[in-house]
mmCIF file of C-alpha atoms in Angstrom:
data_model
loop_
_atom_site.group_PDB
_atom_site.id
_atom_site.type_symbol
_atom_site.label_atom_id
_atom_site.label_comp_id
_atom_site.label_asym_id
_atom_site.label_seq_id
_atom_site.Cartn_x
_atom_site.Cartn_y
_atom_site.Cartn_z
ATOM 1 C CA MET A 1 0.000 0.000 0.000
ATOM 2 C CA ASN A 2 1.252 3.520 -0.786
ATOM 3 C CA PHE A 3 0.600 6.582 1.337
ATOM 4 C CA ASP A 4 1.187 10.276 0.826
ATOM 5 C CA ALA A 5 1.869 10.793 4.522
ATOM 6 C CA VAL A 6 2.863 8.729 7.535
ATOM 7 C CA ILE A 7 2.133 10.243 10.942
ATOM 8 C CA VAL A 8 4.086 8.742 13.831
ATOM 9 C CA GLY A 9 2.401 9.138 17.199
ATOM 10 C CA GLY A 10 -1.291 8.882 17.956
ATOM 11 C CA GLY A 11 -1.762 11.579 20.549
ATOM 12 C CA VAL A 12 -3.828 14.734 20.131
ATOM 13 C CA ILE A 13 -1.324 16.303 17.734
ATOM 14 C CA GLY A 14 -0.781 13.166 15.644
ATOM 15 C CA CYS A 15 -4.518 12.485 15.323
ATOM 16 C CA ALA A 16 -5.253 16.113 14.440
ATOM 17 C CA ILE A 17 -2.507 16.180 11.812
ATOM 18 C CA ALA A 18 -3.684 12.886 10.320
ATOM 19 C CA LEU A 19 -7.247 14.173 10.056
ATOM 20 C CA GLU A 20 -6.193 17.496 8.483
ATOM 21 C CA LEU A 21 -3.914 15.792 5.943
ATOM 22 C CA GLN A 22 -6.757 13.462 5.072
ATOM 23 C CA LYS A 23 -9.158 16.400 4.631
ATOM 24 C CA SER A 24 -6.640 17.950 2.225
ATOM 25 C CA GLY A 25 -6.821 14.811 0.085
ATOM 26 C CA LEU A 26 -3.665 12.993 1.165
ATOM 27 C CA GLU A 27 -3.764 9.251 1.759
ATOM 28 C CA SER A 28 -2.463 8.962 5.308
ATOM 29 C CA VAL A 29 -1.590 6.323 7.842
ATOM 30 C CA LEU A 30 -1.245 6.925 11.581
ATOM 31 C CA ILE A 31 1.257 4.779 13.460
ATOM 32 C CA GLU A 32 1.174 4.391 17.248
ATOM 33 C CA LYS A 33 3.508 2.113 19.250
ATOM 34 C CA ASN A 34 1.125 1.735 22.207
ATOM 35 C CA PRO A 35 -2.002 -0.430 22.330
ATOM 36 C CA PHE A 36 -4.220 2.673 22.580
ATOM 37 C CA LEU A 37 -4.057 6.135 21.066
ATOM 38 C CA GLY A 38 -3.170 9.018 23.344
ATOM 39 C CA GLU A 39 -1.237 6.962 25.915
ATOM 40 C CA GLU A 40 1.916 9.082 25.961
ATOM 41 C CA VAL A 41 2.072 12.863 26.525
ATOM 42 C CA SER A 42 -1.607 13.406 25.673
ATOM 43 C CA SER A 43 -2.699 11.180 28.554
ATOM 44 C CA ARG A 44 -0.648 13.299 30.953
ATOM 45 C CA ASN A 45 -1.854 16.603 29.558
ATOM 46 C CA SER A 46 -3.911 18.797 31.894
ATOM 47 C CA GLY A 47 -6.336 19.599 29.092
ATOM 48 C CA VAL A 48 -6.097 23.341 29.714
ATOM 49 C CA ILE A 49 -7.385 25.501 26.874
ATOM 50 C CA HIS A 50 -5.123 28.537 27.144
ATOM 51 C CA SER A 51 -6.201 32.082 26.294
ATOM 52 C CA GLY A 52 -2.875 33.447 24.998
ATOM 53 C CA ILE A 53 -2.389 36.119 27.658
ATOM 54 C CA TYR A 54 1.188 35.169 28.593
ATOM 55 C CA TYR A 55 2.943 35.118 25.232
ATOM 56 C CA PRO A 56 4.862 37.986 23.584
ATOM 57 C CA ASN A 57 2.777 40.194 21.311
ATOM 58 C CA ASN A 58 2.897 39.199 17.629
ATOM 59 C CA SER A 59 4.738 35.961 18.419
ATOM 60 C CA LEU A 60 3.766 32.793 16.590
ATOM 61 C CA LYS A 61 2.931 31.148 19.917
ATOM 62 C CA ASN A 62 0.522 33.979 20.739
ATOM 63 C CA LYS A 63 -1.206 33.815 17.360
ATOM 64 C CA LEU A 64 -1.546 30.032 17.412
ATOM 65 C CA THR A 65 -2.725 29.921 21.038
ATOM 66 C CA PHE A 66 -5.415 32.545 20.418
ATOM 67 C CA GLN A 67 -6.586 30.841 17.219
ATOM 68 C CA GLY A 68 -6.329 27.382 18.799
ATOM 69 C CA ASN A 69 -8.460 28.483 21.758
ATOM 70 C CA GLN A 70 -11.304 29.457 19.448
ATOM 71 C CA LEU A 71 -10.963 26.450 17.155
ATOM 72 C CA LEU A 72 -10.807 23.967 20.028
ATOM 73 C CA TYR A 73 -14.039 25.241 21.574
ATOM 74 C CA GLU A 74 -15.717 25.137 18.134
ATOM 75 C CA TYR A 75 -14.494 21.576 17.505
ATOM 76 C CA ALA A 76 -15.592 20.406 20.944
ATOM 77 C CA LEU A 77 -19.089 21.847 20.510
ATOM 78 C CA LYS A 78 -19.507 20.441 17.004
ATOM 79 C CA ASN A 79 -18.227 16.964 17.940
ATOM 80 C CA ASN A 80 -19.639 16.563 21.463
ATOM 81 C CA VAL A 81 -16.233 16.520 23.139
ATOM 82 C CA PRO A 82 -16.733 17.422 26.818
ATOM 83 C CA PHE A 83 -15.166 20.681 27.968
ATOM 84 C CA LYS A 84 -15.713 23.384 30.554
ATOM 85 C CA LYS A 85 -15.069 27.053 29.940
ATOM 86 C CA THR A 86 -14.103 27.531 33.584
ATOM 87 C CA GLY A 87 -12.313 30.831 33.322
ATOM 88 C CA LYS A 88 -9.198 31.518 35.325
ATOM 89 C CA ILE A 89 -8.213 34.077 37.906
ATOM 90 C CA ILE A 90 -4.626 35.253 37.718
ATOM 91 C CA PHE A 91 -4.100 36.894 41.075
ATOM 92 C CA GLY A 92 -1.399 38.846 42.826
ATOM 93 C CA LEU A 93 -0.240 40.297 46.100
ATOM 94 C CA PRO A 94 -0.223 44.070 46.696
ATOM 95 C CA ASP A 95 3.355 44.485 45.392
ATOM 96 C CA GLU A 96 2.504 42.646 42.132
ATOM 97 C CA LYS A 97 -0.117 45.101 40.834
ATOM 98 C CA ASP A 98 2.207 46.537 38.144
ATOM 99 C CA LYS A 99 3.163 43.049 36.968
ATOM 100 C CA LEU A 100 -0.513 42.072 36.619
ATOM 101 C CA LEU A 101 -1.362 45.297 34.813
ATOM 102 C CA SER A 102 1.467 44.613 32.359
ATOM 103 C CA LEU A 103 0.158 41.076 31.798
ATOM 104 C CA TYR A 104 -3.364 42.421 31.265
ATOM 105 C CA LYS A 105 -2.127 44.960 28.690
ATOM 106 C CA ASN A 106 -0.160 42.211 26.931
ATOM 107 C CA GLY A 107 -3.321 40.116 26.716
ATOM 108 C CA LEU A 108 -5.239 43.023 25.209
ATOM 109 C CA LYS A 109 -2.469 43.621 22.641
ATOM 110 C CA ASN A 110 -2.631 39.917 21.798
ATOM 111 C CA GLY A 111 -6.356 40.195 21.087
ATOM 112 C CA VAL A 112 -7.321 37.943 23.986
ATOM 113 C CA LYS A 113 -11.052 38.262 24.607
ATOM 114 C CA GLY A 114 -12.771 38.154 27.986
ATOM 115 C CA LEU A 115 -10.094 39.761 30.160
ATOM 116 C CA THR A 116 -11.221 41.789 33.176
ATOM 117 C CA LEU A 117 -9.149 43.524 35.825
ATOM 118 C CA LEU A 118 -10.350 42.567 39.297
ATOM 119 C CA GLU A 119 -10.055 44.227 42.673
ATOM 120 C CA LYS A 120 -9.770 42.281 45.932
ATOM 121 C CA ASP A 121 -13.512 42.219 46.710
ATOM 122 C CA GLN A 122 -14.350 40.994 43.176
ATOM 123 C CA ILE A 123 -11.792 38.190 43.432
ATOM 124 C CA HIS A 124 -13.103 37.025 46.806
ATOM 125 C CA GLU A 125 -16.653 37.156 45.474
ATOM 126 C CA LEU A 126 -15.644 34.762 42.672
ATOM 127 C CA GLU A 127 -13.403 32.616 44.875
ATOM 128 C CA PRO A 128 -13.901 33.133 48.621
ATOM 129 C CA ASN A 129 -11.280 30.518 49.584
ATOM 130 C CA LEU A 130 -8.293 32.446 48.243
ATOM 131 C CA ASN A 131 -5.693 33.887 50.594
ATOM 132 C CA SER A 132 -6.898 37.160 52.107
ATOM 133 C CA GLU A 133 -3.616 38.851 51.106
ATOM 134 C CA ILE A 134 -4.634 38.677 47.440
ATOM 135 C CA SER A 135 -5.268 42.250 46.353
ATOM 136 C CA ASN A 136 -5.800 42.282 42.590
ATOM 137 C CA GLY A 137 -6.119 40.064 39.597
ATOM 138 C CA ILE A 138 -7.254 39.312 36.085
ATOM 139 C CA LEU A 139 -10.211 37.180 35.078
ATOM 140 C CA SER A 140 -9.573 35.282 31.851
ATOM 141 C CA GLU A 141 -13.048 34.116 30.805
ATOM 142 C CA HIS A 142 -11.994 31.971 27.843
ATOM 143 C CA THR A 143 -9.576 29.709 29.696
ATOM 144 C CA GLY A 144 -10.991 26.218 30.133
ATOM 145 C CA VAL A 145 -10.358 22.487 30.150
ATOM 146 C CA ILE A 146 -11.158 19.765 27.640
ATOM 147 C CA ASP A 147 -11.522 16.000 28.034
ATOM 148 C CA VAL A 148 -8.280 14.940 26.308
ATOM 149 C CA PRO A 149 -9.106 11.211 25.910
ATOM 150 C CA ALA A 150 -12.469 12.142 24.360
ATOM 151 C CA LEU A 151 -10.698 14.575 22.005
ATOM 152 C CA VAL A 152 -8.237 11.883 20.870
ATOM 153 C CA GLU A 153 -11.110 9.454 20.365
ATOM 154 C CA SER A 154 -13.137 11.967 18.365
ATOM 155 C CA LEU A 155 -10.231 12.868 16.068
ATOM 156 C CA SER A 156 -9.233 9.238 15.486
ATOM 157 C CA ILE A 157 -12.810 8.084 14.822
ATOM 158 C CA GLN A 158 -13.240 10.791 12.187
ATOM 159 C CA PHE A 159 -9.922 9.825 10.632
ATOM 160 C CA GLU A 160 -10.847 6.126 10.505
ATOM 161 C CA ASN A 161 -14.429 6.768 9.334
ATOM 162 C CA ASN A 162 -13.015 8.728 6.394
ATOM 163 C CA GLY A 163 -10.785 5.797 5.404
ATOM 164 C CA GLY A 164 -7.695 6.551 7.460
ATOM 165 C CA ILE A 165 -5.604 3.671 8.721
ATOM 166 C CA VAL A 166 -4.386 3.483 12.325
#
């Protein structure tokens, strides 16, 4: 059998690449050394869907994280992959206010949506169990988590249903 592409590694990235190559018309095969897909790094992944707030403005990592955030939520909704858009509070002590403001501005420059500066009372309203010394923070509404094994399964099923070989 001849293939246009061989993808080695059946984690999230390998399955996603295999599916995209297949969608572009390439005959592809996905090779995984383990009995099940996603057993290596993907099975140890926290499943966090990052917002892109931390990365340097105009960096490739920033652009891909921001775009990936949106695409991952869209994919999960369309394909019934469980996820939670939990949001995230990035908090700081009184002497870290400038550092948080700089991070917030970086997020805005990066085009990150759903960022809100928070004061102490707003933080404790959202999360009353945080240390009382916390004085300020940022709410990142579009941070979340996804069910990584379900994502791997969804990607690989689509790949196989479209004629891909695992």
